[in-house]
mmCIF file of C-alpha atoms in Angstrom:
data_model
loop_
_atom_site.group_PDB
_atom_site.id
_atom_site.type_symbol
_atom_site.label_atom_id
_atom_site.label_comp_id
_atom_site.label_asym_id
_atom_site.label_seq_id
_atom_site.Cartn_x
_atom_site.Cartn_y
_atom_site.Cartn_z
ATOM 1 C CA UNK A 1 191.813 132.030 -136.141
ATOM 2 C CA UNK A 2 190.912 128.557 -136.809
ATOM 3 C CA UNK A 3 187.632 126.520 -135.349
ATOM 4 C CA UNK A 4 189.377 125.040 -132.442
ATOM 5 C CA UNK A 5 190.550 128.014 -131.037
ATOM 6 C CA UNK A 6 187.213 130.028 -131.749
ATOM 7 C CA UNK A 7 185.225 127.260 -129.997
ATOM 8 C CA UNK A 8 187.895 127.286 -126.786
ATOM 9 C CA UNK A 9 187.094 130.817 -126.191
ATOM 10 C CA UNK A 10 183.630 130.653 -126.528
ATOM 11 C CA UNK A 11 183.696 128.374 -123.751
ATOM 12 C CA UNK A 12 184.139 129.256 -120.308
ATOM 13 C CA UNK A 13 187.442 127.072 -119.305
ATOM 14 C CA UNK A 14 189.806 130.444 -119.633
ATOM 15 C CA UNK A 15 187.383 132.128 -117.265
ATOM 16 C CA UNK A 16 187.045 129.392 -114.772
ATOM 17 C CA UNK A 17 191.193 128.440 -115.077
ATOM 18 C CA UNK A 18 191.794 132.156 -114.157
ATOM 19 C CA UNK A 19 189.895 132.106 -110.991
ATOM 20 C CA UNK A 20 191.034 128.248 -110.547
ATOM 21 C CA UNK A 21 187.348 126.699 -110.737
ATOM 22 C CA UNK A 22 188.908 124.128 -113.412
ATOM 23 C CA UNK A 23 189.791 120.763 -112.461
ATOM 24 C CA UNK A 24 192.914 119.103 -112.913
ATOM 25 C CA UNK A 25 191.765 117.727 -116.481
ATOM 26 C CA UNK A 26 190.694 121.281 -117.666
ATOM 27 C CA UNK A 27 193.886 123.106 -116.179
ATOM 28 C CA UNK A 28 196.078 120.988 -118.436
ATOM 29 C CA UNK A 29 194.068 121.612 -121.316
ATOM 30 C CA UNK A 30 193.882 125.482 -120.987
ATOM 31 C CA UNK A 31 197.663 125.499 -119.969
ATOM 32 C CA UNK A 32 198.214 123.825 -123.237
ATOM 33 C CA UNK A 33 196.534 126.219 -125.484
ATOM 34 C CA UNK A 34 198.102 128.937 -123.661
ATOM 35 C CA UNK A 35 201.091 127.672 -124.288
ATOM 36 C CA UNK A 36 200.351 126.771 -127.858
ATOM 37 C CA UNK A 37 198.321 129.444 -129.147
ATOM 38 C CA UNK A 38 199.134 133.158 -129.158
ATOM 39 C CA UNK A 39 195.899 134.173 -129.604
ATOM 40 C CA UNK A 40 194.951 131.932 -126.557
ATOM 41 C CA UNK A 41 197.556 133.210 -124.257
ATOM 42 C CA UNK A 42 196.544 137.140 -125.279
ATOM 43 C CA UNK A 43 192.785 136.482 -124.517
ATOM 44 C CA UNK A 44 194.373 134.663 -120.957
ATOM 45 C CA UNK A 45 196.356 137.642 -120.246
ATOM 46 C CA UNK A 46 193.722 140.177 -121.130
ATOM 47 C CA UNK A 47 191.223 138.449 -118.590
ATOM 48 C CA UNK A 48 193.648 138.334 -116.121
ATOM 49 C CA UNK A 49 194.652 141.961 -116.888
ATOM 50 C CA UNK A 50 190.763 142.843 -116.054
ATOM 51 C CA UNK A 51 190.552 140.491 -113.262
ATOM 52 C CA UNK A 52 193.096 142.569 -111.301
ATOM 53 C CA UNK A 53 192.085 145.626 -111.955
ATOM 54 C CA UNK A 54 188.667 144.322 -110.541
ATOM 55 C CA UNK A 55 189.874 143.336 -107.637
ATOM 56 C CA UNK A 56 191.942 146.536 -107.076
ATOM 57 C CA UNK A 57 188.664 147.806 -106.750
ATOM 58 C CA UNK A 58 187.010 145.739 -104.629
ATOM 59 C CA UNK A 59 189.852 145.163 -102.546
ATOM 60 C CA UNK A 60 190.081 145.462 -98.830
ATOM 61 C CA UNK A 61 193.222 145.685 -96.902
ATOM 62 C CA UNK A 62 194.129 143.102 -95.256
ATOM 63 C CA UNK A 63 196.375 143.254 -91.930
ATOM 64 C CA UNK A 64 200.369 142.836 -92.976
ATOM 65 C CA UNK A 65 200.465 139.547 -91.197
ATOM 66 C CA UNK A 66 198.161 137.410 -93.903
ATOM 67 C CA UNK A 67 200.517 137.563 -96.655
ATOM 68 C CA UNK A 68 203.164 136.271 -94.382
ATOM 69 C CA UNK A 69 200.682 133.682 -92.459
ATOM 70 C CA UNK A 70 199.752 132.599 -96.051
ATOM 71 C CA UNK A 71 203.097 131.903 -97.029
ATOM 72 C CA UNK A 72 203.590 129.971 -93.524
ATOM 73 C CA UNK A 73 200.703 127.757 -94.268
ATOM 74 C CA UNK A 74 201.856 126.880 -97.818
ATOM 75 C CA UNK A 75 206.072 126.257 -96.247
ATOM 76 C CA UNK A 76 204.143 124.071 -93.607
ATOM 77 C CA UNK A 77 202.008 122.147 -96.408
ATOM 78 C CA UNK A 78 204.663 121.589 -98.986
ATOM 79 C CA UNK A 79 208.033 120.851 -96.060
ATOM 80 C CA UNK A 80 208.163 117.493 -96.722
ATOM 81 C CA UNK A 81 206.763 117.408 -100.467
ATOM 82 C CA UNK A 82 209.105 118.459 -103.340
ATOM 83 C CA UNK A 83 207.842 121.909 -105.304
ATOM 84 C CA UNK A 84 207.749 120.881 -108.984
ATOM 85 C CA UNK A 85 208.132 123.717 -111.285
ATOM 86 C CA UNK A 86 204.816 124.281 -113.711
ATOM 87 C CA UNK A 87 205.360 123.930 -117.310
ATOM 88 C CA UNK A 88 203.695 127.440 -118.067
ATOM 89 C CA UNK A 89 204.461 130.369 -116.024
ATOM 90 C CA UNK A 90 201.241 131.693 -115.910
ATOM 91 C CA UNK A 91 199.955 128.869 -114.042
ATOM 92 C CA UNK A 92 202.228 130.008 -110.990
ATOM 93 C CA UNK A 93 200.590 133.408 -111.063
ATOM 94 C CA UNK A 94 197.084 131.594 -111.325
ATOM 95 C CA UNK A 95 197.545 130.087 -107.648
ATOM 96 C CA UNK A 96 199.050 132.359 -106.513
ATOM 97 C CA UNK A 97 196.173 135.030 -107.383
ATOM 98 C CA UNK A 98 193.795 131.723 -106.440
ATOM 99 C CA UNK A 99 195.572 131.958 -102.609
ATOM 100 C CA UNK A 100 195.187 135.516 -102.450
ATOM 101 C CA UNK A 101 191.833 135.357 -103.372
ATOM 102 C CA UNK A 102 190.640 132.884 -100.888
ATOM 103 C CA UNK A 103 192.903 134.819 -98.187
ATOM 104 C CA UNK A 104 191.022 137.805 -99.409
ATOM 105 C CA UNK A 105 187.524 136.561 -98.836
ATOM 106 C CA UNK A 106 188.472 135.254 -95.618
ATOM 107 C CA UNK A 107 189.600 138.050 -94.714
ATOM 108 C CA UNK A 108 186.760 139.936 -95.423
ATOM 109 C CA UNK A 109 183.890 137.301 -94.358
ATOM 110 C CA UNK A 110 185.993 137.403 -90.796
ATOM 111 C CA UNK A 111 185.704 141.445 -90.913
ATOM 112 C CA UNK A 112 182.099 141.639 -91.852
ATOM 113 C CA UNK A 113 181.311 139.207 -88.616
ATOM 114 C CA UNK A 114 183.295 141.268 -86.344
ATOM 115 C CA UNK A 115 182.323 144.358 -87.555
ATOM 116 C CA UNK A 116 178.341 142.809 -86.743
ATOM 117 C CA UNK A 117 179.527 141.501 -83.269
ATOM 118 C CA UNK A 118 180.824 145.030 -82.601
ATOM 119 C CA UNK A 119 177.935 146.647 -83.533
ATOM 120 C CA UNK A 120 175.609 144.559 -81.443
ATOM 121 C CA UNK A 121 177.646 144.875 -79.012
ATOM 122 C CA UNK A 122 177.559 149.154 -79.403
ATOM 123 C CA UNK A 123 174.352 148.727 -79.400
ATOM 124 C CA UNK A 124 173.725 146.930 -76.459
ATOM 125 C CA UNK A 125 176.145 148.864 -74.531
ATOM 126 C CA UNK A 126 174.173 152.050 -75.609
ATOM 127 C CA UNK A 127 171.320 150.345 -73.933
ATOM 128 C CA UNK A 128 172.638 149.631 -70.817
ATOM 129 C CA UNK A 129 173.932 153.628 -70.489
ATOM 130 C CA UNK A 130 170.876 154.488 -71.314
ATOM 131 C CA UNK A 131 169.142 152.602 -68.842
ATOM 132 C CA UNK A 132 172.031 153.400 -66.247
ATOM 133 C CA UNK A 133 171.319 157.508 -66.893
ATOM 134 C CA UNK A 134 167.088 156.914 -66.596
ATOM 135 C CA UNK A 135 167.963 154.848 -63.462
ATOM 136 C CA UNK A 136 170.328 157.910 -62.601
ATOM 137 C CA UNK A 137 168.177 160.453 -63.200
ATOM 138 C CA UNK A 138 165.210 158.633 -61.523
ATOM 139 C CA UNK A 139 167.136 158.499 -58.014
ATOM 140 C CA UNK A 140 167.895 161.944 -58.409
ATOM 141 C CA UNK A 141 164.786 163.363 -58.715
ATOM 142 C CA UNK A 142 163.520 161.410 -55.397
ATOM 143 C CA UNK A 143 166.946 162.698 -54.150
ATOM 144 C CA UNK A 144 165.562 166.076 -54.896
ATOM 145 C CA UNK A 145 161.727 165.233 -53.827
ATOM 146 C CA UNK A 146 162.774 163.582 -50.657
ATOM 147 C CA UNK A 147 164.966 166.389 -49.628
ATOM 148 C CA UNK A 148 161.995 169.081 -50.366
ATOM 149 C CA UNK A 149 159.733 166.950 -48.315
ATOM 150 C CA UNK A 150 162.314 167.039 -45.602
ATOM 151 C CA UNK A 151 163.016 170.618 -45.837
ATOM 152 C CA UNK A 152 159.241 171.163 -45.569
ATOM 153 C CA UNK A 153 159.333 169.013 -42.782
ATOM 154 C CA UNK A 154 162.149 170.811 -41.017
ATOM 155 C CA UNK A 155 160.327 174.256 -41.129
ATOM 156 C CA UNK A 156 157.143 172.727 -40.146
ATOM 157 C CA UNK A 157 158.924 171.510 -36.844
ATOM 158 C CA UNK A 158 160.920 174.493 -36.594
ATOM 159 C CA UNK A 159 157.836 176.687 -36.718
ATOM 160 C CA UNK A 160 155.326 174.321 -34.208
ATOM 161 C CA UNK A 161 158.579 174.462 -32.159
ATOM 162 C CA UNK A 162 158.669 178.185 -31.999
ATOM 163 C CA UNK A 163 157.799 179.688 -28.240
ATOM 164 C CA UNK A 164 155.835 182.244 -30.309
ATOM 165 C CA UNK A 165 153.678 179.438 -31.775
ATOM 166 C CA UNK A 166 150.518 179.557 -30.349
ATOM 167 C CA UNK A 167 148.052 176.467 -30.632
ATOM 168 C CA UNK A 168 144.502 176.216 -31.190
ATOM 169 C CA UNK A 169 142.439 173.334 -30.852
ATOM 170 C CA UNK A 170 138.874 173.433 -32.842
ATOM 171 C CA UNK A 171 136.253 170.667 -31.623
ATOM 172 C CA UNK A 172 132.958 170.533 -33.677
ATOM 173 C CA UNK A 173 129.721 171.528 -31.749
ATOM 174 C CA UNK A 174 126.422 169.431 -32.234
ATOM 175 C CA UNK A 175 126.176 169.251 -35.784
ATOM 176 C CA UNK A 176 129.565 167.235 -35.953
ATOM 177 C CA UNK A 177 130.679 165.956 -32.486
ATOM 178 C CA UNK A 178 133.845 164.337 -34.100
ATOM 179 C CA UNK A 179 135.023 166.968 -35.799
ATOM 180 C CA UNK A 180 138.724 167.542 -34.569
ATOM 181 C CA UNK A 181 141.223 169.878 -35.980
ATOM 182 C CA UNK A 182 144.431 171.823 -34.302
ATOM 183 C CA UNK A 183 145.454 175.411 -35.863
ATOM 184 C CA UNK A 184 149.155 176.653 -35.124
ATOM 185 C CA UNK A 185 149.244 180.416 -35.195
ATOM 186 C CA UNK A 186 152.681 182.453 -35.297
ATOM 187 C CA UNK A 187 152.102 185.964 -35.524
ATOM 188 C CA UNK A 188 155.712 187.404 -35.361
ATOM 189 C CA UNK A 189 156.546 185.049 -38.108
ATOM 190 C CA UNK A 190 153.352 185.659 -39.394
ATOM 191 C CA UNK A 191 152.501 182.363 -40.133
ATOM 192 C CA UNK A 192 149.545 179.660 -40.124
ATOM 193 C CA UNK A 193 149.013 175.454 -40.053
ATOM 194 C CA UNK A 194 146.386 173.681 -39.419
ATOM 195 C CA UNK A 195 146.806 169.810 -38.717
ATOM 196 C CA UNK A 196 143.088 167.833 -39.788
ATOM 197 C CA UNK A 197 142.403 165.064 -36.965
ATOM 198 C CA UNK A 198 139.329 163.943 -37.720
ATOM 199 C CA UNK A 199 136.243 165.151 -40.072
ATOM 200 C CA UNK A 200 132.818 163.669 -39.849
ATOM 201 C CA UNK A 201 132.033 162.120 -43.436
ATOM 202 C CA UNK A 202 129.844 164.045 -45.523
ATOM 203 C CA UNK A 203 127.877 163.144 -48.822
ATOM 204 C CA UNK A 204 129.697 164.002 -51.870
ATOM 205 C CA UNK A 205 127.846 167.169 -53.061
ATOM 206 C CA UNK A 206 129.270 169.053 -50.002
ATOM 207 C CA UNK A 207 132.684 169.924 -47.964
ATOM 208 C CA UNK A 208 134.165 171.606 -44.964
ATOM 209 C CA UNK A 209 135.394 174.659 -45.491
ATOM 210 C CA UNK A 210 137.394 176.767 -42.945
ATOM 211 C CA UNK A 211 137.727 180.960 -42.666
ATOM 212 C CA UNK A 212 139.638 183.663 -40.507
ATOM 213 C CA UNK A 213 137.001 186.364 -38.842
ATOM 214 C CA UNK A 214 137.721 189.591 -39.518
ATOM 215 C CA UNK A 215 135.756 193.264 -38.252
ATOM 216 C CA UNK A 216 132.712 192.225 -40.192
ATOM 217 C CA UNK A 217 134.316 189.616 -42.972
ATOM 218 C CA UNK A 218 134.788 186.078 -43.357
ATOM 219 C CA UNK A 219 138.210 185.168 -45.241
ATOM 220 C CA UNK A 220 138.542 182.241 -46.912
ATOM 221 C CA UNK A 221 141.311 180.308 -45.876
ATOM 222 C CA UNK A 222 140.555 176.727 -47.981
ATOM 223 C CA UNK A 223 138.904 173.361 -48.137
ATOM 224 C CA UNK A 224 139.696 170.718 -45.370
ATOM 225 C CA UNK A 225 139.588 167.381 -46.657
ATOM 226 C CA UNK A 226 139.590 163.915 -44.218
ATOM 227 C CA UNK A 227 142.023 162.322 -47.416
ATOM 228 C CA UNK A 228 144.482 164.946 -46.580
ATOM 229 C CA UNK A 229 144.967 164.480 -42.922
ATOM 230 C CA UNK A 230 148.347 166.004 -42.538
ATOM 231 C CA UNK A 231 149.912 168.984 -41.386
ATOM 232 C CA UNK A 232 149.838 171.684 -44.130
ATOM 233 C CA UNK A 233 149.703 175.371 -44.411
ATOM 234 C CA UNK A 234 147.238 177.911 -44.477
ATOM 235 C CA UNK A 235 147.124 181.340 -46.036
ATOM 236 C CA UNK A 236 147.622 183.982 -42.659
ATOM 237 C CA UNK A 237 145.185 186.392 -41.550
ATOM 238 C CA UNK A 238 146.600 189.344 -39.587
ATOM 239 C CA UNK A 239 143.951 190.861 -37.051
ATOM 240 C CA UNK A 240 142.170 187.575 -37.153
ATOM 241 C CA UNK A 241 139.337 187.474 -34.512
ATOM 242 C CA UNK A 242 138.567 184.071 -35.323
ATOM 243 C CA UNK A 243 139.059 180.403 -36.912
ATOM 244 C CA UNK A 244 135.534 179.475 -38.298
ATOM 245 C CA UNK A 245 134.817 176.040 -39.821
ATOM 246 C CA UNK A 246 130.926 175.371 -42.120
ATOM 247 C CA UNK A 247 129.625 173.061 -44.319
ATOM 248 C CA UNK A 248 129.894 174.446 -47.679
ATOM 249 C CA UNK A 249 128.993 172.932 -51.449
ATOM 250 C CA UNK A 250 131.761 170.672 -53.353
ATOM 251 C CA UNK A 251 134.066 172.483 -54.405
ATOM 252 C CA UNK A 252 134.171 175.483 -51.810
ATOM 253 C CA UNK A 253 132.113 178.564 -51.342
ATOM 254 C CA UNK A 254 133.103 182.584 -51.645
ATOM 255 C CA UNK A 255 130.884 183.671 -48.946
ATOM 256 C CA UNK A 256 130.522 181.578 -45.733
ATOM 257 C CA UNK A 257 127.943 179.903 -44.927
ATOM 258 C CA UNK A 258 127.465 180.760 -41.185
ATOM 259 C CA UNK A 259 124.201 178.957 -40.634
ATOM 260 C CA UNK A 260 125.889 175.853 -41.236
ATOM 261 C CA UNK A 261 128.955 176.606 -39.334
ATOM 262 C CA UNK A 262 129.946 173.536 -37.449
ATOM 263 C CA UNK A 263 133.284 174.567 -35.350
ATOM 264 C CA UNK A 264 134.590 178.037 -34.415
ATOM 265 C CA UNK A 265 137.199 179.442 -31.874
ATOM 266 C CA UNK A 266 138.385 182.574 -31.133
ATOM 267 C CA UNK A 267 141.836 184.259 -31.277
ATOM 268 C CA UNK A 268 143.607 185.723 -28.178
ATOM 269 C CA UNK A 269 146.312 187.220 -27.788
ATOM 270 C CA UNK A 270 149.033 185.383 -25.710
ATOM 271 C CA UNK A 271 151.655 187.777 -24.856
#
């Protein structure tokens, strides 16, 4: 092999011809030595050899139509210009690996952005379910509180309703003139309410605290509170004498305090 040819494929003009990064100048001069040299056109056809095999692996498929929207473009280009035939056959396979190439690319660079647009857009989508289902499973569980609340609300009315309902009224004596609070009493269903109207205000180390009189026995029956001034129930006493309401420490007491008591009313039969 002499100098010339030793120095042609040390450079990088076979490399750059193959993957058509040569220009016009260059071309002709590789085709030449190609076509001139053996040892030239063996080192070309090795290259290209391990270019395709290359690309083989690296290759993604492209949909049937490019090939033929390829060959459409290049009809479309060269309609009213005469083809001229190459002088070396291996130029012809040169562009046409150069047009695949590009196609390739394109291809793939088009794929890669769709395949981001649909993820973002998974994404996204995922979001808005998700956000649908919390919404979802927000209104449901009011659905479900709201219907409890009326259910409660139902039985309540149902029960102060009842002809066998009896009512008490409790008014506070001296010690707390504004004290107002209402008791409904069903013995047959054996059940209790009491409805808080009004409480005089108290400081904060003590709290009103209502019982059921038994034969010698307070029971307690809970704590009423002026921020809870709504109809609620209480636990029921059976054989109660008495409703019985004192002035206890925060937090409730577990023996009455009598001498504070500051509302009581007895229980009569009303049959």
């Amino acid at each position: 092999m002499n100098e010339k040819i030793t120095l042609f494929l040390n450079s990088d003009l076979l490399e750059n011809y193959l993957i058509g990064a040569t220009s016009k100048k260059e071309a002709e001069l590789v085709e030449t030595y190609i076509s001139k040299y053996p040892e030239v056109e063996h080192a070309y056809n090795t290259l290209q050899h391990n270019l395709e095999i290359v690309s083989k692996y690296h290759a993604v498929e492209a949909p049937a139509s490019v090939l033929e929207n390829v060959y459409n473009a290049i009809a479309e280009e060269t309609e009213d210009t005469p083809v001229l035939p190459l002088k070396v056959k291996t130029r012809r396979r040169a562009v046409f690996l150069r047009y695949t190439s590009i196609a390739a690319s394109l291809i793939a660079v088009i794929f890669a952005g769709a395949s981001s647009i649909f993820y973002i857009q998974n994404q996204e989508l995922k979001e808005e379910n998700q956000v649908v289902v919390d919404e979802i499973f927000d209104l449901r569980s009011d659905i479900d509180m709201n219907n409890k609340k009326l259910d409660e609300l139902m039985a309540q009315f149902k029960q102060l309703n009842n002809p066998e309902t009896q009512k008490y009224v409790i008014k506070g004596n001296n010690r707390a003139k504004n004290l107002k609070t209402v008791a409904y009493i069903n013995p047959k269903e054996k059940t209790s309410m009491i409805d808080v109207v009004s409480l005089p205000q108290l400081p904060k180390e003590q709290c009103y605290q209502i019982w059921a009189e038994l034969e010698g026995k307070m029971v307690n029956l809970g704590i009423l509170d002026e921020a809870d001034r709504q109809l609620r129930a209480i636990p029921y006493t059976e054989n109660a004498l008495g409703l019985n309401i004192t002035i206890e420490p925060k937090g409730g007491n577990t023996n009455a305090s009598l001498e504070n008591s500051v509302a009581e009313i007895s229980l009569k039969s009303r049959d």
